[in-house]
XYZ file of C-alpha atoms in Angstrom:
317
model
C 13.496 -18.682 -15.097
C 11.989 -21.090 -12.523
C 14.054 -19.376 -9.864
C 12.487 -16.033 -10.747
C 8.961 -17.483 -10.623
C 9.673 -18.912 -7.169
C 10.886 -15.494 -6.061
C 7.648 -13.924 -7.332
C 5.551 -16.513 -5.469
C 7.482 -15.792 -2.274
C 6.894 -12.064 -2.801
C 3.176 -12.764 -3.269
C 2.917 -14.424 0.146
C 4.800 -11.555 1.780
C 2.709 -8.878 0.059
C -0.505 -10.553 1.206
C 0.687 -10.528 4.839
C 1.324 -6.774 4.696
C -2.434 -6.214 4.252
C -2.964 -7.714 7.704
C -0.459 -5.302 9.263
C -2.131 -2.349 7.505
C -5.530 -3.433 8.843
C -4.154 -3.809 12.366
C -2.631 -0.315 12.220
C -5.941 1.157 11.054
C -7.659 -0.596 13.975
C -5.118 0.827 16.442
C -4.664 4.411 15.243
C -7.607 5.078 12.931
C -7.593 6.564 9.429
C -6.616 10.192 10.101
C -4.117 11.911 7.818
C -1.520 12.406 10.565
C -1.554 8.740 11.613
C -1.457 7.585 7.992
C 1.634 9.721 7.354
C 3.217 8.445 10.577
C 2.566 4.880 9.401
C 4.375 5.667 6.158
C 7.297 7.229 8.041
C 7.609 4.370 10.548
C 7.529 1.755 7.794
C 10.409 3.437 5.987
C 12.400 4.024 9.165
C 12.203 0.291 9.900
C 12.957 -0.614 6.264
C 16.134 1.459 5.847
C 18.384 -0.806 8.015
C 17.170 -3.845 6.027
C 18.186 -2.314 2.704
C 21.484 -0.988 4.083
C 22.367 -4.569 5.058
C 21.144 -5.944 1.708
C 23.261 -3.339 -0.092
C 26.388 -4.195 1.945
C 26.339 -0.878 3.791
C 26.644 1.154 0.583
C 24.525 4.134 -0.444
C 24.343 4.372 -4.237
C 23.250 7.399 -6.247
C 22.499 8.381 -9.826
C 20.416 11.287 -11.106
C 17.972 9.030 -12.979
C 17.520 6.696 -9.996
C 16.953 9.690 -7.693
C 14.210 11.107 -9.950
C 12.410 7.757 -10.216
C 12.862 7.138 -6.468
C 11.363 10.558 -5.667
C 8.331 9.814 -7.851
C 8.081 6.366 -6.248
C 8.218 7.851 -2.725
C 5.487 10.419 -3.400
C 3.299 7.787 -5.021
C 3.827 5.330 -2.144
C 2.868 7.985 0.425
C -0.412 8.650 -1.380
C -1.059 4.920 -1.632
C -0.534 4.487 2.127
C -2.721 7.453 3.092
C -5.627 6.416 0.871
C -5.102 2.750 1.764
C -5.465 3.298 5.516
C -8.553 5.431 4.854
C -10.030 2.758 2.573
C -9.687 0.111 5.293
C -11.821 2.247 7.625
C -14.811 1.915 5.283
C -14.249 -1.386 3.444
C -13.388 -5.030 4.071
C -9.845 -6.292 3.630
C -10.822 -8.374 0.587
C -12.338 -5.383 -1.268
C -9.359 -3.198 -0.343
C -6.887 -5.757 -1.663
C -8.989 -6.253 -4.803
C -8.617 -2.651 -5.940
C -5.045 -2.355 -4.689
C -3.800 -5.449 -6.488
C -5.804 -4.982 -9.685
C -4.157 -1.597 -10.092
C -0.855 -3.328 -9.471
C -1.694 -5.736 -12.285
C -3.369 -3.623 -14.973
C -1.085 -0.582 -15.028
C 2.152 -2.603 -15.342
C 0.323 -4.721 -17.940
C -0.494 -1.594 -19.958
C 3.111 -0.446 -19.572
C 4.293 -3.845 -20.811
C 2.144 -3.492 -23.950
C 3.646 -0.052 -24.482
C 7.091 -1.640 -24.262
C 6.157 -4.198 -26.930
C 4.894 -7.186 -24.935
C 2.467 -9.410 -26.879
C -1.300 -8.769 -26.677
C -3.414 -11.942 -27.023
C -7.173 -12.503 -27.004
C -6.851 -14.177 -23.605
C -5.332 -10.996 -22.194
C -8.260 -9.004 -23.620
C -10.682 -11.387 -21.886
C -8.641 -11.075 -18.688
C -8.834 -7.273 -18.660
C -12.606 -7.422 -19.318
C -13.122 -9.811 -16.400
C -10.964 -7.642 -14.148
C -13.077 -4.568 -14.838
C -16.219 -6.657 -14.255
C -14.742 -7.679 -10.902
C -14.218 -4.031 -9.958
C -17.814 -3.163 -10.881
C -19.090 -6.099 -8.838
C -17.155 -4.875 -5.788
C -18.606 -1.341 -5.853
C -21.802 -0.498 -3.928
C -25.002 -1.439 -5.778
C -27.650 0.916 -4.394
C -27.623 4.643 -5.073
C -27.873 5.506 -1.371
C -25.021 3.126 -0.641
C -22.887 4.686 -3.382
C -23.537 8.157 -2.032
C -22.721 7.049 1.496
C -19.475 5.435 0.350
C -18.328 8.223 -1.966
C -15.096 8.597 0.026
C -14.522 4.837 -0.171
C -14.801 4.944 -3.971
C -12.323 7.844 -4.105
C -9.946 5.796 -1.954
C -10.406 2.702 -4.146
C -9.608 4.617 -7.332
C -6.615 6.249 -5.645
C -5.042 3.014 -4.393
C -5.756 1.394 -7.763
C -3.762 4.092 -9.572
C -0.998 4.654 -7.018
C -0.208 0.977 -6.440
C -0.156 0.426 -10.192
C 2.275 3.309 -10.640
C 4.732 1.871 -8.115
C 4.951 -1.230 -10.319
C 5.369 0.848 -13.458
C 8.100 2.979 -11.883
C 9.932 -0.157 -10.745
C 9.918 -1.562 -14.284
C 10.951 1.821 -15.736
C 13.961 1.890 -13.430
C 14.989 -1.748 -13.869
C 14.611 -1.756 -17.674
C 16.185 1.673 -18.280
C 19.334 2.080 -20.352
C 20.314 5.087 -18.228
C 22.817 4.854 -15.402
C 20.975 3.299 -12.455
C 21.775 1.948 -9.006
C 21.248 -1.680 -7.946
C 17.824 -3.035 -6.950
C 18.559 -2.834 -3.222
C 20.233 0.559 -3.700
C 17.128 1.852 -5.474
C 14.796 0.677 -2.699
C 17.116 2.168 -0.070
C 16.925 5.498 -1.896
C 13.123 5.220 -2.176
C 12.674 4.525 1.521
C 15.000 7.330 2.618
C 13.103 9.839 0.478
C 9.747 8.488 1.587
C 10.763 8.707 5.255
C 11.827 12.353 5.027
C 8.771 13.360 2.984
C 6.324 11.478 5.245
C 7.917 12.917 8.389
C 7.861 16.468 7.036
C 4.207 16.178 5.992
C 3.247 14.572 9.322
C 4.973 17.433 11.190
C 3.022 19.991 9.157
C -0.268 18.227 9.883
C 0.639 17.923 13.594
C 1.368 21.676 13.873
C -1.907 22.461 12.099
C -3.882 20.210 14.484
C -2.181 21.695 17.571
C -2.940 25.239 16.452
C -6.540 24.292 15.726
C -6.940 22.739 19.185
C -5.302 25.746 20.834
C -7.816 28.075 19.275
C -10.779 25.855 20.144
C -12.734 26.084 23.399
C -13.080 23.089 25.684
C -15.430 22.250 28.561
C -13.582 21.861 31.875
C -14.314 19.095 34.365
C -16.138 20.077 37.590
C -13.962 17.627 39.524
C -11.037 20.028 39.532
C -7.349 19.469 38.862
C -7.119 16.065 40.595
C -9.786 14.479 38.389
C -8.327 16.209 35.383
C -4.855 14.896 36.169
C -6.215 11.357 36.574
C -7.973 11.545 33.229
C -4.821 12.878 31.548
C -2.806 10.045 33.113
C -5.198 7.404 31.789
C -5.121 8.957 28.339
C -1.319 9.055 28.437
C -1.147 5.315 29.230
C -3.544 4.517 26.396
C -1.532 6.683 24.013
C 1.793 5.060 24.938
C 0.323 1.565 24.589
C -1.248 2.359 21.213
C 1.977 3.870 19.893
C 4.017 0.854 21.026
C 1.575 -1.410 19.185
C 1.701 0.897 16.168
C 5.521 0.728 16.096
C 5.400 -3.075 16.335
C 2.860 -3.331 13.511
C 4.865 -0.904 11.360
C 7.993 -2.960 11.968
C 6.226 -6.154 10.899
C 4.904 -4.441 7.791
C 8.371 -3.102 6.991
C 9.969 -6.558 7.160
C 7.519 -8.329 4.850
C 7.145 -5.373 2.479
C 10.894 -4.800 2.174
C 11.595 -8.445 1.398
C 8.729 -8.629 -1.124
C 9.731 -5.360 -2.815
C 13.315 -6.551 -3.161
C 12.180 -9.814 -4.773
C 9.861 -8.101 -7.270
C 12.441 -5.426 -8.084
C 15.075 -8.066 -8.853
C 12.702 -10.163 -10.999
C 11.450 -7.068 -12.873
C 14.582 -7.252 -14.998
C 13.850 -10.838 -16.110
C 10.061 -11.432 -16.120
C 7.438 -9.603 -18.210
C 5.523 -6.884 -16.370
C 2.147 -8.475 -17.122
C 3.207 -11.919 -15.899
C 4.774 -10.732 -12.642
C 1.933 -8.396 -11.693
C -0.670 -11.052 -12.549
C 0.853 -13.722 -10.286
C 1.165 -11.269 -7.401
C -2.371 -9.933 -7.902
C -4.147 -13.282 -8.098
C -2.350 -14.716 -5.087
C -2.836 -11.652 -2.887
C -6.542 -11.309 -3.663
C -7.242 -14.949 -2.807
C -5.255 -14.834 0.441
C -6.680 -11.476 1.573
C -10.213 -12.912 1.541
C -9.020 -15.565 4.019
C -7.157 -13.025 6.167
C -10.303 -10.895 6.339
C -11.985 -13.644 8.354
C -9.471 -12.892 11.126
C -11.136 -9.496 11.575
C -14.653 -10.879 11.581
C -15.314 -9.841 7.993
C -17.825 -11.837 5.962
C -17.368 -12.738 2.317
C -20.581 -11.429 0.720
C -22.013 -12.693 -2.552
C -20.841 -9.565 -4.372
C -17.346 -9.861 -2.906
C -17.189 -13.571 -3.769
C -18.320 -12.810 -7.344
C -15.729 -10.062 -7.753
C -12.965 -12.318 -6.427
C -14.042 -15.159 -8.716
C -14.048 -12.893 -11.781
C -10.665 -11.450 -10.814
C -9.127 -14.897 -10.332
C -10.488 -16.142 -13.660
C -9.116 -13.024 -15.318
C -5.780 -13.602 -13.618
C -5.704 -17.164 -14.927
C -6.423 -15.955 -18.472
C -3.578 -13.448 -18.198
C -1.115 -16.219 -17.330
C -2.043 -18.478 -20.279
């Protein structure tokens, strides 16, 4: 069992690093739908070779695993899209708070449904977690109205990240015919890549048609000035895409390794215990990582993190 706990701790460190890559991508490409979908596609494209190697070059398939993998892929795409958007209007620590609490509470609820023990400490933990979420939301009415989209994003990443954990446990604990842990994640990433790419293509075509129908002001400098401007824009675009590919590759490496570790341990460790360790560790580390981007830990953020960590500790007792 100690081996499995060490694997979960390693996954926690890796998961926390992926937040940094997500923030860097948002800084480079923004929070538009097309770029969010491209981020999802690039992550999966970089992850597929990793899981092919981990699965000894085999591609496994079962009907049950395919259905769960399809649900997982759709859920992960939504989580990525709303996550990138959330980082455009919130600090890294607040983003990780909602993301990881969803990853803790939903698997915890699923564990209770599966017959895991409910103690008074777990009740206290859930209460503190909800208090932490309330502390992290905007206080003033004008601020709440201004950040309505941020709240929508927070709720979305809370639910979607929690569902990925639930789906993982459903697959790993099922009595139906399933593929291996690495085979399941390979299937998930393949499906997510094709779905993300198809959706990104649709959004790209829509944007191109919209631009084609729009009217633009032409430069008085003529074709030479216009060509120079286009050349500068092209260089900026190429540089930003190269950085985006590099960031996506880094994300893919840490996320793939962490996902594999949590998927393997899901068959041996209770859902509530695993999700709690990952959540508490990621929230604490994300507050430190946020300082890299010049983010300040406000009193409300510090209070929410403190409540969440205390709740996490209660969950582990």
